[in-house]
């Protein structure tokens, strides 16, 4: 009997020492709105999204006491730049009522307009403000400039949770999409 108790105690001890499972977050809804169906004619292509190297990692990066901390157990569901691109595409499709192609999608080659977004700041502070600064450029397929802009936004999370922080970033991306959508010609 003693021999069977020792392995069970060892398993229990190891389980107690195991680190918690990571929690995954996304800025984007998992499905694009009806206006972004694959069969619809694509008028706008989001051709590139860049993010600062400091936050371009699988883990959430939080500013704390003047330094950036990598939160090992808090992770993005997909690469951050991809998640931002997906969120912007969905928000733009909703606001414009049309399909929006994403980076690398073949449908984007037929688009009338091309959009690039350079996220220059993507700050997260638990219990404090989240900040987003971005430059965006809208061009015609041939390269002629249509419009560009710089956006600086901040949003305070509803509480000190990671869920609230991610939601604050989602709201700022939605506002960025609203401002970009206003520049896209309607005809």
PDB file of N, CA and C in Angstrom, residues 118 120 132-137 147-153 176 179-180:
ATOM      1  N   UNK A 118       0.432  52.154 -39.564  1.00  0.00           N
ATOM      2  CA  UNK A 118       1.642  52.011 -38.753  1.00  0.00           C
ATOM      3  C   UNK A 118       1.278  52.358 -37.312  1.00  0.00           C
ATOM      4  N   UNK A 120       2.267  53.165 -33.943  1.00  0.00           N
ATOM      5  CA  UNK A 120       3.519  53.649 -33.372  1.00  0.00           C
ATOM      6  C   UNK A 120       3.567  53.517 -31.859  1.00  0.00           C
ATOM      7  N   UNK A 132      -3.000  54.474 -27.864  1.00  0.00           N
ATOM      8  CA  UNK A 132      -2.780  54.025 -29.235  1.00  0.00           C
ATOM      9  C   UNK A 132      -2.427  55.238 -30.077  1.00  0.00           C
ATOM     10  N   UNK A 133      -1.308  55.166 -30.771  1.00  0.00           N
ATOM     11  CA  UNK A 133      -0.944  56.195 -31.741  1.00  0.00           C
ATOM     12  C   UNK A 133      -0.673  55.488 -33.051  1.00  0.00           C
ATOM     13  N   UNK A 134      -1.220  56.040 -34.122  1.00  0.00           N
ATOM     14  CA  UNK A 134      -1.074  55.391 -35.421  1.00  0.00           C
ATOM     15  C   UNK A 134      -0.989  56.419 -36.536  1.00  0.00           C
ATOM     16  N   UNK A 135      -0.243  56.057 -37.557  1.00  0.00           N
ATOM     17  CA  UNK A 135      -0.218  56.793 -38.816  1.00  0.00           C
ATOM     18  C   UNK A 135      -0.892  55.895 -39.841  1.00  0.00           C
ATOM     19  N   UNK A 136      -1.715  56.464 -40.697  1.00  0.00           N
ATOM     20  CA  UNK A 136      -2.341  55.662 -41.738  1.00  0.00           C
ATOM     21  C   UNK A 136      -2.269  56.402 -43.065  1.00  0.00           C
ATOM     22  N   UNK A 137      -2.203  55.630 -44.139  1.00  0.00           N
ATOM     23  CA  UNK A 137      -2.124  56.193 -45.481  1.00  0.00           C
ATOM     24  C   UNK A 137      -3.077  55.428 -46.385  1.00  0.00           C
ATOM     25  N   UNK A 147      -5.526  60.105 -48.964  1.00  0.00           N
ATOM     26  CA  UNK A 147      -5.576  60.778 -47.670  1.00  0.00           C
ATOM     27  C   UNK A 147      -4.616  60.071 -46.718  1.00  0.00           C
ATOM     28  N   UNK A 148      -4.299  60.747 -45.648  1.00  0.00           N
ATOM     29  CA  UNK A 148      -3.474  60.140 -44.599  1.00  0.00           C
ATOM     30  C   UNK A 148      -3.803  60.853 -43.296  1.00  0.00           C
ATOM     31  N   UNK A 149      -3.388  60.250 -42.211  1.00  0.00           N
ATOM     32  CA  UNK A 149      -3.673  60.880 -40.935  1.00  0.00           C
ATOM     33  C   UNK A 149      -2.842  60.307 -39.809  1.00  0.00           C
ATOM     34  N   UNK A 150      -2.863  61.039 -38.726  1.00  0.00           N
ATOM     35  CA  UNK A 150      -2.211  60.601 -37.492  1.00  0.00           C
ATOM     36  C   UNK A 150      -3.269  60.635 -36.406  1.00  0.00           C
ATOM     37  N   UNK A 151      -3.355  59.565 -35.648  1.00  0.00           N
ATOM     38  CA  UNK A 151      -4.360  59.450 -34.599  1.00  0.00           C
ATOM     39  C   UNK A 151      -3.652  59.142 -33.289  1.00  0.00           C
ATOM     40  N   UNK A 152      -3.996  59.881 -32.241  1.00  0.00           N
ATOM     41  CA  UNK A 152      -3.497  59.604 -30.891  1.00  0.00           C
ATOM     42  C   UNK A 152      -4.715  59.474 -29.982  1.00  0.00           C
ATOM     43  N   UNK A 153      -4.884  58.291 -29.412  1.00  0.00           N
ATOM     44  CA  UNK A 153      -6.054  57.998 -28.591  1.00  0.00           C
ATOM     45  C   UNK A 153      -5.639  57.433 -27.246  1.00  0.00           C
ATOM     46  N   UNK A 176     -10.175  54.325 -34.465  1.00  0.00           N
ATOM     47  CA  UNK A 176      -9.240  54.481 -35.585  1.00  0.00           C
ATOM     48  C   UNK A 176      -9.940  54.115 -36.891  1.00  0.00           C
ATOM     49  N   UNK A 179     -12.307  56.862 -38.080  1.00  0.00           N
ATOM     50  CA  UNK A 179     -11.611  58.003 -38.694  1.00  0.00           C
ATOM     51  C   UNK A 179     -11.095  57.661 -40.090  1.00  0.00           C
ATOM     52  N   UNK A 180     -10.595  56.458 -40.263  1.00  0.00           N
ATOM     53  CA  UNK A 180     -10.128  56.045 -41.592  1.00  0.00           C
ATOM     54  C   UNK A 180     -11.310  55.928 -42.549  1.00  0.00           C
TER      55      UNK A 180
END
